[in-house]
Amino acid sequence: MVRIGTLPVRLVALDYGAQLVWGPEIVDKAIIGATRQVDHNTGVVSFVKNGRSIFECHPLEKPRLIFQLGSADPKLAVEALKVVERDVAGVGLNCGCPKSFSLQGGMGAALLKEPDRLCSPSSSTPAADAAAPDAPSALPPPAADPALDAEPTVPLVRRILATGIANLTVHCRTQTMRSSEPALLRRMRPLARLCHEAGVPVVCNGDGDGWANFDATCGESGGAVRARLVDAVMLARSAEANVSCFRREGGLEDPEKVVIPKLLRVALATNNHYSNTKYILNAMNLHSSPTPPSRERNRDLKLRMNQARSYEAMCDAFGMTGDEVERARAAGREGLEEMVPRWAERRRRIVDEEGEL
């Protein structure tokens, strides 16, 4: 999800019903020193460093946007937080990324082996600002005795909760597990109960496909979700395949006819870099649809997507005219809100109830 969780996908996910959205993991040193720049036409806020945009966000998503931070140093974590604090609802310290770039810096899953270091950024962050800290964490390896599966995790979670975090996300796979292996959802229940007792919301991640398999996820988690011990289920790969997986009523929408044109309009309206938009669309599964395309149609679309070198060519592949492309580009902030009407309405209710952050 490093390149998928960008602004267009986040806004469309919110419109389909996502309750929180996370940005891509940004390393502390990358965002520190970045200059905040606002495009007053689109409303997009960009953090620019050395002539390159490090992170983009929008006031429209702010009430439910979590900035995902990669850090192993409490001072750098606080410094990074201060750069983005006015534009996000919370900051999540990534404690589960198994990628080499993260591990080599002592970040991500490497923090699981160093609880003292892990808890230092967490304990420093709440004191730094009002932005609510979140600590996404992967599971440590299971104990030898299956009956004590959660034992390695419980002491760590207790320490993390003691730092004053506002939210905990548990990725139900260990560092060495592959995505093809079933998530260890059964280990959620004791962790969820611990968080529940501490009054800290907990999010479960692993094998979720949206509402389609929500009941199955509830059962596999030992009833933790259904018992309301778990406050939410995080989706990643299913959202990558078809972001309408967050849609509660009516099931998935058709990628070719509905979801991709919607994403393209939002990407144009926010001036998202074309290479990132193309990456997002190519990661989607056109068969994740109520009406999957034929093999020939799928092959033709994928070929045109791969060959497209501009927004115009990509939009043409999905039946959007040149006039539609220009209207989306010129939409401005008001036009952007019209592209995500359900989220815009929900956002107004959130602001009425909670106030502007």
mmCIF file of C-alpha atoms in Angstrom:
data_model
loop_
_atom_site.group_PDB
_atom_site.id
_atom_site.type_symbol
_atom_site.label_atom_id
_atom_site.label_comp_id
_atom_site.label_asym_id
_atom_site.label_seq_id
_atom_site.Cartn_x
_atom_site.Cartn_y
_atom_site.Cartn_z
ATOM 1 C CA MET A 1 0.000 0.000 0.000
ATOM 2 C CA VAL A 2 3.020 2.313 0.022
ATOM 3 C CA ARG A 3 2.082 3.847 -3.330
ATOM 4 C CA ILE A 4 -1.656 3.152 -3.208
ATOM 5 C CA GLY A 5 -2.683 5.162 -0.135
ATOM 6 C CA THR A 6 -2.412 8.527 -1.874
ATOM 7 C CA LEU A 7 -4.959 11.347 -1.896
ATOM 8 C CA PRO A 8 -7.328 10.165 -4.694
ATOM 9 C CA VAL A 9 -7.745 6.674 -3.214
ATOM 10 C CA ARG A 10 -8.243 8.056 0.297
ATOM 11 C CA LEU A 11 -11.001 10.436 -0.797
ATOM 12 C CA VAL A 12 -12.796 7.783 -2.836
ATOM 13 C CA ALA A 13 -12.467 5.291 0.056
ATOM 14 C CA LEU A 14 -14.089 7.811 2.400
ATOM 15 C CA ASP A 15 -16.887 8.349 -0.095
ATOM 16 C CA TYR A 16 -17.544 4.609 -0.198
ATOM 17 C CA GLY A 17 -17.759 4.470 3.594
ATOM 18 C CA ALA A 18 -14.263 4.086 5.083
ATOM 19 C CA GLN A 19 -14.200 5.465 8.631
ATOM 20 C CA LEU A 20 -10.463 6.236 8.716
ATOM 21 C CA VAL A 21 -7.841 6.443 5.972
ATOM 22 C CA TRP A 22 -4.070 6.064 6.276
ATOM 23 C CA GLY A 23 -1.512 7.689 4.022
ATOM 24 C CA PRO A 24 1.592 5.870 2.743
ATOM 25 C CA GLU A 25 4.392 5.397 5.275
ATOM 26 C CA ILE A 26 6.647 8.466 5.337
ATOM 27 C CA VAL A 27 10.022 8.268 7.084
ATOM 28 C CA ASP A 28 10.634 11.003 9.670
ATOM 29 C CA LYS A 29 13.766 12.410 8.011
ATOM 30 C CA ALA A 30 11.946 12.645 4.671
ATOM 31 C CA ILE A 31 9.190 14.943 5.967
ATOM 32 C CA ILE A 32 11.335 16.982 8.391
ATOM 33 C CA GLY A 33 12.306 20.237 6.711
ATOM 34 C CA ALA A 34 9.562 20.017 4.086
ATOM 35 C CA THR A 35 7.785 23.238 3.134
ATOM 36 C CA ARG A 36 3.994 23.342 3.356
ATOM 37 C CA GLN A 37 2.467 24.595 0.099
ATOM 38 C CA VAL A 38 -1.250 25.118 -0.581
ATOM 39 C CA ASP A 39 -2.861 25.056 -4.013
ATOM 40 C CA HIS A 40 -5.675 27.542 -3.442
ATOM 41 C CA ASN A 41 -7.571 26.338 -6.502
ATOM 42 C CA THR A 42 -7.735 22.637 -5.619
ATOM 43 C CA GLY A 43 -7.212 22.954 -1.860
ATOM 44 C CA VAL A 44 -4.432 20.346 -1.980
ATOM 45 C CA VAL A 45 -1.734 20.749 0.674
ATOM 46 C CA SER A 46 1.709 19.532 -0.425
ATOM 47 C CA PHE A 47 4.832 19.092 1.681
ATOM 48 C CA VAL A 48 7.733 19.805 -0.636
ATOM 49 C CA LYS A 49 11.433 19.137 -0.072
ATOM 50 C CA ASN A 50 14.291 19.446 -2.560
ATOM 51 C CA GLY A 51 11.809 20.194 -5.318
ATOM 52 C CA ARG A 52 9.812 17.012 -4.705
ATOM 53 C CA SER A 53 6.433 16.535 -3.045
ATOM 54 C CA ILE A 54 6.802 14.171 -0.086
ATOM 55 C CA PHE A 55 3.149 14.028 0.978
ATOM 56 C CA GLU A 56 -0.147 15.466 -0.263
ATOM 57 C CA CYS A 57 -3.404 15.814 1.638
ATOM 58 C CA HIS A 58 -6.621 17.839 1.510
ATOM 59 C CA PRO A 59 -8.774 19.632 4.119
ATOM 60 C CA LEU A 60 -11.715 17.552 2.905
ATOM 61 C CA GLU A 61 -10.178 14.373 4.381
ATOM 62 C CA LYS A 62 -8.613 15.910 7.483
ATOM 63 C CA PRO A 63 -11.190 14.734 10.096
ATOM 64 C CA ARG A 64 -10.406 11.090 9.336
ATOM 65 C CA LEU A 65 -6.840 11.132 7.957
ATOM 66 C CA ILE A 66 -3.996 9.318 9.734
ATOM 67 C CA PHE A 67 -0.438 10.255 8.759
ATOM 68 C CA GLN A 68 1.619 7.043 8.794
ATOM 69 C CA LEU A 69 5.070 7.730 10.213
ATOM 70 C CA GLY A 70 8.186 5.586 9.994
ATOM 71 C CA SER A 71 10.510 6.409 12.880
ATOM 72 C CA ALA A 72 12.829 4.833 15.435
ATOM 73 C CA ASP A 73 13.855 8.055 17.176
ATOM 74 C CA PRO A 74 11.488 9.879 19.581
ATOM 75 C CA LYS A 75 12.949 13.312 18.866
ATOM 76 C CA LEU A 76 12.708 12.871 15.099
ATOM 77 C CA ALA A 77 9.172 11.493 15.478
ATOM 78 C CA VAL A 78 8.049 14.620 17.316
ATOM 79 C CA GLU A 79 9.802 16.866 14.810
ATOM 80 C CA ALA A 80 8.085 15.063 11.931
ATOM 81 C CA LEU A 81 4.706 15.270 13.656
ATOM 82 C CA LYS A 82 5.022 19.030 13.981
ATOM 83 C CA VAL A 83 5.373 19.362 10.203
ATOM 84 C CA VAL A 84 1.971 17.795 9.465
ATOM 85 C CA GLU A 85 -0.003 18.275 12.688
ATOM 86 C CA ARG A 86 -2.324 21.004 11.390
ATOM 87 C CA ASP A 87 -3.444 18.923 8.393
ATOM 88 C CA VAL A 88 -4.213 15.474 9.844
ATOM 89 C CA ALA A 89 -6.453 13.920 12.493
ATOM 90 C CA GLY A 90 -3.737 11.665 13.870
ATOM 91 C CA VAL A 91 -0.276 10.220 13.421
ATOM 92 C CA GLY A 92 0.334 6.468 13.251
ATOM 93 C CA LEU A 93 3.738 5.070 14.195
ATOM 94 C CA ASN A 94 4.378 2.107 11.881
ATOM 95 C CA CYS A 95 5.593 -0.849 13.942
ATOM 96 C CA GLY A 96 4.931 -3.631 11.472
ATOM 97 C CA CYS A 97 6.450 -2.898 8.060
ATOM 98 C CA PRO A 98 8.698 -5.850 7.041
ATOM 99 C CA LYS A 99 10.307 -4.080 4.070
ATOM 100 C CA SER A 100 14.096 -3.767 4.077
ATOM 101 C CA PHE A 101 14.118 0.052 3.817
ATOM 102 C CA SER A 102 12.180 0.199 7.070
ATOM 103 C CA LEU A 103 14.030 -2.580 8.908
ATOM 104 C CA GLN A 104 17.479 -1.210 8.067
ATOM 105 C CA GLY A 105 16.594 2.064 9.735
ATOM 106 C CA GLY A 106 15.389 0.282 12.867
ATOM 107 C CA MET A 107 11.790 1.173 12.000
ATOM 108 C CA GLY A 108 8.665 -0.850 11.218
ATOM 109 C CA ALA A 109 8.784 -4.482 12.348
ATOM 110 C CA ALA A 110 12.310 -3.962 13.729
ATOM 111 C CA LEU A 111 10.706 -2.033 16.596
ATOM 112 C CA LEU A 112 8.974 -5.214 17.796
ATOM 113 C CA LYS A 113 12.360 -6.572 18.853
ATOM 114 C CA GLU A 114 13.198 -3.378 20.743
ATOM 115 C CA PRO A 115 10.239 -2.517 22.991
ATOM 116 C CA ASP A 116 12.149 0.297 24.696
ATOM 117 C CA ARG A 117 12.780 2.030 21.392
ATOM 118 C CA LEU A 118 9.236 1.310 20.184
ATOM 119 C CA CYS A 119 7.622 2.867 23.222
ATOM 120 C CA SER A 120 9.880 5.921 23.252
ATOM 121 C CA PRO A 121 8.447 7.562 20.101
ATOM 122 C CA SER A 122 4.932 6.572 21.203
ATOM 123 C CA SER A 123 5.349 8.140 24.641
ATOM 124 C CA SER A 124 6.928 11.289 23.240
ATOM 125 C CA THR A 125 4.337 11.816 20.532
ATOM 126 C CA PRO A 126 1.192 12.387 22.644
ATOM 127 C CA ALA A 127 2.908 15.135 24.592
ATOM 128 C CA ALA A 128 3.973 16.880 21.422
ATOM 129 C CA ASP A 129 0.571 17.919 20.174
ATOM 130 C CA ALA A 130 -3.138 17.273 20.111
ATOM 131 C CA ALA A 131 -2.941 15.108 16.977
ATOM 132 C CA ALA A 132 -4.037 11.671 18.161
ATOM 133 C CA PRO A 133 -1.262 9.060 17.963
ATOM 134 C CA ASP A 134 -1.971 5.602 16.563
ATOM 135 C CA ALA A 135 0.430 2.666 16.769
ATOM 136 C CA PRO A 136 0.011 0.082 13.986
ATOM 137 C CA SER A 137 1.847 -3.069 15.070
ATOM 138 C CA ALA A 138 2.467 -6.538 13.658
ATOM 139 C CA LEU A 139 2.274 -9.618 15.839
ATOM 140 C CA PRO A 140 5.482 -11.038 17.308
ATOM 141 C CA PRO A 141 6.149 -14.739 16.513
ATOM 142 C CA PRO A 142 3.789 -17.123 18.354
ATOM 143 C CA ALA A 143 4.854 -19.034 21.430
ATOM 144 C CA ALA A 144 5.654 -22.744 21.160
ATOM 145 C CA ASP A 145 2.490 -23.653 23.068
ATOM 146 C CA PRO A 146 -0.585 -22.864 20.919
ATOM 147 C CA ALA A 147 -2.560 -22.200 24.089
ATOM 148 C CA LEU A 148 -0.223 -19.297 24.796
ATOM 149 C CA ASP A 149 -0.276 -17.872 21.274
ATOM 150 C CA ALA A 150 -0.966 -14.330 22.412
ATOM 151 C CA GLU A 151 1.547 -14.411 25.271
ATOM 152 C CA PRO A 152 4.440 -12.690 23.396
ATOM 153 C CA THR A 153 2.109 -9.899 22.331
ATOM 154 C CA VAL A 154 0.231 -9.108 25.539
ATOM 155 C CA PRO A 155 3.198 -7.646 27.505
ATOM 156 C CA LEU A 156 4.155 -5.528 24.496
ATOM 157 C CA VAL A 157 0.612 -4.231 24.071
ATOM 158 C CA ARG A 158 0.478 -3.367 27.780
ATOM 159 C CA ARG A 159 3.622 -1.259 27.390
ATOM 160 C CA ILE A 160 2.308 0.437 24.260
ATOM 161 C CA LEU A 161 -1.009 1.257 25.950
ATOM 162 C CA ALA A 162 0.872 2.776 28.893
ATOM 163 C CA THR A 163 2.426 5.384 26.577
ATOM 164 C CA GLY A 164 -0.926 7.120 26.104
ATOM 165 C CA ILE A 165 -1.715 6.179 22.508
ATOM 166 C CA ALA A 166 -5.196 6.991 21.233
ATOM 167 C CA ASN A 167 -5.581 3.941 18.974
ATOM 168 C CA LEU A 168 -3.912 0.579 18.276
ATOM 169 C CA THR A 169 -3.961 -1.295 14.974
ATOM 170 C CA VAL A 170 -2.939 -4.959 15.086
ATOM 171 C CA HIS A 171 -1.729 -6.582 11.865
ATOM 172 C CA CYS A 172 -2.517 -10.255 12.402
ATOM 173 C CA ARG A 173 0.555 -11.708 10.715
ATOM 174 C CA THR A 174 4.104 -12.081 11.987
ATOM 175 C CA GLN A 175 7.023 -10.452 10.198
ATOM 176 C CA THR A 176 7.999 -13.602 8.291
ATOM 177 C CA MET A 177 4.488 -14.567 7.165
ATOM 178 C CA ARG A 178 3.384 -14.094 3.568
ATOM 179 C CA SER A 179 0.065 -12.630 2.524
ATOM 180 C CA SER A 180 -0.948 -16.057 1.164
ATOM 181 C CA GLU A 181 -0.872 -17.471 4.708
ATOM 182 C CA PRO A 182 -4.085 -17.057 6.735
ATOM 183 C CA ALA A 183 -3.956 -14.185 9.208
ATOM 184 C CA LEU A 184 -3.744 -15.161 12.890
ATOM 185 C CA LEU A 185 -7.094 -13.592 13.730
ATOM 186 C CA ARG A 186 -7.632 -15.907 16.705
ATOM 187 C CA ARG A 187 -4.931 -13.972 18.554
ATOM 188 C CA MET A 188 -6.980 -10.783 18.476
ATOM 189 C CA ARG A 189 -9.331 -11.518 21.356
ATOM 190 C CA PRO A 190 -6.932 -11.135 24.342
ATOM 191 C CA LEU A 191 -5.350 -8.079 22.741
ATOM 192 C CA ALA A 192 -8.724 -6.534 21.990
ATOM 193 C CA ARG A 193 -9.887 -7.164 25.546
ATOM 194 C CA LEU A 194 -6.748 -5.497 26.897
ATOM 195 C CA CYS A 195 -7.343 -2.408 24.745
ATOM 196 C CA HIS A 196 -11.032 -2.379 25.634
ATOM 197 C CA GLU A 197 -10.214 -2.378 29.342
ATOM 198 C CA ALA A 198 -7.781 0.509 28.798
ATOM 199 C CA GLY A 199 -10.373 2.495 26.846
ATOM 200 C CA VAL A 200 -8.227 2.491 23.695
ATOM 201 C CA PRO A 201 -9.903 1.690 20.340
ATOM 202 C CA VAL A 202 -8.339 -1.267 18.535
ATOM 203 C CA VAL A 203 -8.353 -2.022 14.802
ATOM 204 C CA CYS A 204 -7.907 -5.541 13.397
ATOM 205 C CA ASN A 205 -6.083 -6.034 10.087
ATOM 206 C CA GLY A 206 -5.784 -9.306 8.186
ATOM 207 C CA ASP A 207 -7.755 -11.082 5.436
ATOM 208 C CA GLY A 208 -10.589 -8.553 5.456
ATOM 209 C CA ASP A 209 -12.508 -8.218 2.184
ATOM 210 C CA GLY A 210 -14.990 -5.617 3.357
ATOM 211 C CA TRP A 211 -18.571 -6.348 4.299
ATOM 212 C CA ALA A 212 -18.464 -9.452 2.072
ATOM 213 C CA ASN A 213 -16.548 -11.476 4.683
ATOM 214 C CA PHE A 214 -17.194 -9.423 7.809
ATOM 215 C CA ASP A 215 -19.005 -12.263 9.595
ATOM 216 C CA ALA A 216 -16.169 -14.679 8.797
ATOM 217 C CA THR A 217 -13.634 -12.198 10.154
ATOM 218 C CA CYS A 218 -15.716 -11.895 13.308
ATOM 219 C CA GLY A 219 -15.712 -15.649 13.795
ATOM 220 C CA GLU A 220 -12.001 -16.083 13.138
ATOM 221 C CA SER A 221 -11.150 -13.336 15.623
ATOM 222 C CA GLY A 222 -12.705 -15.381 18.400
ATOM 223 C CA GLY A 223 -15.766 -13.181 18.388
ATOM 224 C CA ALA A 224 -13.697 -10.115 19.275
ATOM 225 C CA VAL A 225 -15.201 -8.050 16.454
ATOM 226 C CA ARG A 226 -18.788 -9.098 17.056
ATOM 227 C CA ALA A 227 -18.369 -8.610 20.807
ATOM 228 C CA ARG A 228 -17.383 -5.000 20.091
ATOM 229 C CA LEU A 229 -13.973 -5.544 21.632
ATOM 230 C CA VAL A 230 -12.572 -4.655 18.216
ATOM 231 C CA ASP A 231 -13.688 -1.239 17.033
ATOM 232 C CA ALA A 232 -12.889 -1.588 13.332
ATOM 233 C CA VAL A 233 -11.403 -3.808 10.642
ATOM 234 C CA MET A 234 -8.639 -2.411 8.421
ATOM 235 C CA LEU A 235 -8.689 -3.219 4.698
ATOM 236 C CA ALA A 236 -5.655 -3.007 2.420
ATOM 237 C CA ARG A 237 -5.379 -5.532 -0.416
ATOM 238 C CA SER A 238 -9.132 -5.626 -0.974
ATOM 239 C CA ALA A 239 -9.154 -1.819 -1.194
ATOM 240 C CA GLU A 240 -6.273 -1.994 -3.632
ATOM 241 C CA ALA A 241 -8.280 -4.394 -5.819
ATOM 242 C CA ASN A 242 -11.510 -2.383 -5.676
ATOM 243 C CA VAL A 243 -11.910 0.566 -3.326
ATOM 244 C CA SER A 244 -15.703 0.188 -3.361
ATOM 245 C CA CYS A 245 -15.182 -2.712 -0.894
ATOM 246 C CA PHE A 246 -16.028 -0.159 1.823
ATOM 247 C CA ARG A 247 -19.555 0.131 0.422
ATOM 248 C CA ARG A 248 -21.948 -1.395 2.941
ATOM 249 C CA GLU A 249 -25.088 -1.575 0.815
ATOM 250 C CA GLY A 250 -25.201 -3.082 -2.650
ATOM 251 C CA GLY A 251 -21.799 -4.757 -2.753
ATOM 252 C CA LEU A 252 -18.930 -3.896 -5.067
ATOM 253 C CA GLU A 253 -19.322 -1.413 -7.883
ATOM 254 C CA ASP A 254 -18.010 -2.110 -11.369
ATOM 255 C CA PRO A 255 -14.339 -1.006 -11.693
ATOM 256 C CA GLU A 256 -14.501 -0.295 -15.412
ATOM 257 C CA LYS A 257 -17.764 1.654 -15.524
ATOM 258 C CA VAL A 258 -17.894 3.295 -12.083
ATOM 259 C CA VAL A 259 -14.869 3.029 -9.777
ATOM 260 C CA ILE A 260 -12.017 3.825 -12.178
ATOM 261 C CA PRO A 261 -13.782 6.804 -13.830
ATOM 262 C CA LYS A 262 -14.498 8.130 -10.318
ATOM 263 C CA LEU A 263 -10.852 7.720 -9.313
ATOM 264 C CA LEU A 264 -9.710 9.418 -12.521
ATOM 265 C CA ARG A 265 -11.961 12.431 -11.918
ATOM 266 C CA VAL A 266 -10.706 12.830 -8.338
ATOM 267 C CA ALA A 267 -7.083 12.384 -9.469
ATOM 268 C CA LEU A 268 -7.533 15.082 -12.119
ATOM 269 C CA ALA A 269 -9.266 17.442 -9.689
ATOM 270 C CA THR A 270 -6.430 17.080 -7.160
ATOM 271 C CA ASN A 271 -3.679 17.224 -9.804
ATOM 272 C CA ASN A 272 -2.332 13.851 -8.696
ATOM 273 C CA HIS A 273 0.886 12.850 -10.447
ATOM 274 C CA TYR A 274 -0.064 10.733 -13.450
ATOM 275 C CA SER A 275 2.490 7.997 -12.751
ATOM 276 C CA ASN A 276 0.946 7.381 -9.335
ATOM 277 C CA THR A 277 -2.575 7.352 -10.767
ATOM 278 C CA LYS A 278 -1.522 4.829 -13.405
ATOM 279 C CA TYR A 279 0.061 2.649 -10.720
ATOM 280 C CA ILE A 280 -3.161 2.748 -8.669
ATOM 281 C CA LEU A 281 -5.324 1.752 -11.624
ATOM 282 C CA ASN A 282 -3.003 -1.048 -12.738
ATOM 283 C CA ALA A 283 -3.103 -2.488 -9.222
ATOM 284 C CA MET A 284 -6.886 -2.813 -9.393
ATOM 285 C CA ASN A 285 -8.543 -6.120 -10.193
ATOM 286 C CA LEU A 286 -11.044 -5.633 -13.011
ATOM 287 C CA HIS A 287 -12.597 -8.993 -12.103
ATOM 288 C CA SER A 288 -13.414 -7.696 -8.607
ATOM 289 C CA SER A 289 -16.788 -6.693 -9.966
ATOM 290 C CA PRO A 290 -20.463 -7.714 -9.970
ATOM 291 C CA THR A 291 -20.109 -8.001 -13.762
ATOM 292 C CA PRO A 292 -16.539 -9.178 -14.495
ATOM 293 C CA PRO A 293 -15.254 -8.451 -18.003
ATOM 294 C CA SER A 294 -14.622 -11.225 -20.489
ATOM 295 C CA ARG A 295 -11.065 -12.470 -20.867
ATOM 296 C CA GLU A 296 -10.768 -10.562 -24.156
ATOM 297 C CA ARG A 297 -12.149 -7.328 -22.684
ATOM 298 C CA ASN A 298 -9.866 -7.585 -19.655
ATOM 299 C CA ARG A 299 -6.831 -8.146 -21.900
ATOM 300 C CA ASP A 300 -7.783 -5.185 -24.106
ATOM 301 C CA LEU A 301 -8.269 -2.844 -21.160
ATOM 302 C CA LYS A 302 -5.033 -3.889 -19.475
ATOM 303 C CA LEU A 303 -3.150 -3.344 -22.733
ATOM 304 C CA ARG A 304 -4.597 0.149 -23.169
ATOM 305 C CA MET A 305 -3.869 0.983 -19.519
ATOM 306 C CA ASN A 306 -0.249 -0.112 -19.860
ATOM 307 C CA GLN A 307 0.190 1.842 -23.092
ATOM 308 C CA ALA A 308 -1.464 5.035 -21.800
ATOM 309 C CA ARG A 309 1.127 7.789 -21.336
ATOM 310 C CA SER A 310 -1.229 10.577 -20.249
ATOM 311 C CA TYR A 311 -4.465 11.241 -18.401
ATOM 312 C CA GLU A 312 -6.170 11.813 -21.747
ATOM 313 C CA ALA A 313 -5.193 8.357 -23.016
ATOM 314 C CA MET A 314 -6.125 6.647 -19.746
ATOM 315 C CA CYS A 315 -9.479 8.421 -19.564
ATOM 316 C CA ASP A 316 -10.210 7.532 -23.182
ATOM 317 C CA ALA A 317 -9.704 3.852 -22.335
ATOM 318 C CA PHE A 318 -12.555 4.155 -19.851
ATOM 319 C CA GLY A 319 -14.931 6.126 -22.043
ATOM 320 C CA MET A 320 -14.261 9.624 -20.694
ATOM 321 C CA THR A 321 -14.274 12.398 -23.277
ATOM 322 C CA GLY A 322 -11.763 15.228 -23.567
ATOM 323 C CA ASP A 323 -14.399 17.664 -22.262
ATOM 324 C CA GLU A 324 -14.920 15.502 -19.175
ATOM 325 C CA VAL A 325 -11.180 15.491 -18.543
ATOM 326 C CA GLU A 326 -10.979 19.283 -18.739
ATOM 327 C CA ARG A 327 -14.017 19.746 -16.489
ATOM 328 C CA ALA A 328 -12.460 17.469 -13.874
ATOM 329 C CA ARG A 329 -9.158 19.367 -14.060
ATOM 330 C CA ALA A 330 -10.961 22.679 -13.552
ATOM 331 C CA ALA A 331 -13.299 21.411 -10.832
ATOM 332 C CA GLY A 332 -11.691 23.252 -7.916
ATOM 333 C CA ARG A 333 -12.544 22.448 -4.307
ATOM 334 C CA GLU A 334 -16.317 22.766 -4.734
ATOM 335 C CA GLY A 335 -16.239 20.470 -7.734
ATOM 336 C CA LEU A 336 -14.123 17.985 -5.793
ATOM 337 C CA GLU A 337 -16.750 17.836 -3.051
ATOM 338 C CA GLU A 338 -19.361 17.034 -5.693
ATOM 339 C CA MET A 339 -17.228 14.067 -6.800
ATOM 340 C CA VAL A 340 -17.379 12.566 -3.280
ATOM 341 C CA PRO A 341 -20.876 13.676 -2.191
ATOM 342 C CA ARG A 342 -21.494 11.008 0.452
ATOM 343 C CA TRP A 343 -18.238 11.792 2.217
ATOM 344 C CA ALA A 344 -18.813 15.556 1.911
ATOM 345 C CA GLU A 345 -22.155 15.138 3.693
ATOM 346 C CA ARG A 346 -20.672 12.845 6.361
ATOM 347 C CA ARG A 347 -17.841 15.309 6.873
ATOM 348 C CA ARG A 348 -20.314 18.126 7.513
ATOM 349 C CA ARG A 349 -22.006 16.039 10.196
ATOM 350 C CA ILE A 350 -18.637 15.145 11.755
ATOM 351 C CA VAL A 351 -17.619 18.807 11.896
ATOM 352 C CA ASP A 352 -21.001 19.765 13.398
ATOM 353 C CA GLU A 353 -20.560 17.144 16.123
ATOM 354 C CA GLU A 354 -16.813 17.351 16.753
ATOM 355 C CA GLY A 355 -15.838 20.769 15.424
ATOM 356 C CA GLU A 356 -12.970 21.496 13.063
ATOM 357 C CA LEU A 357 -9.717 19.940 14.225
#
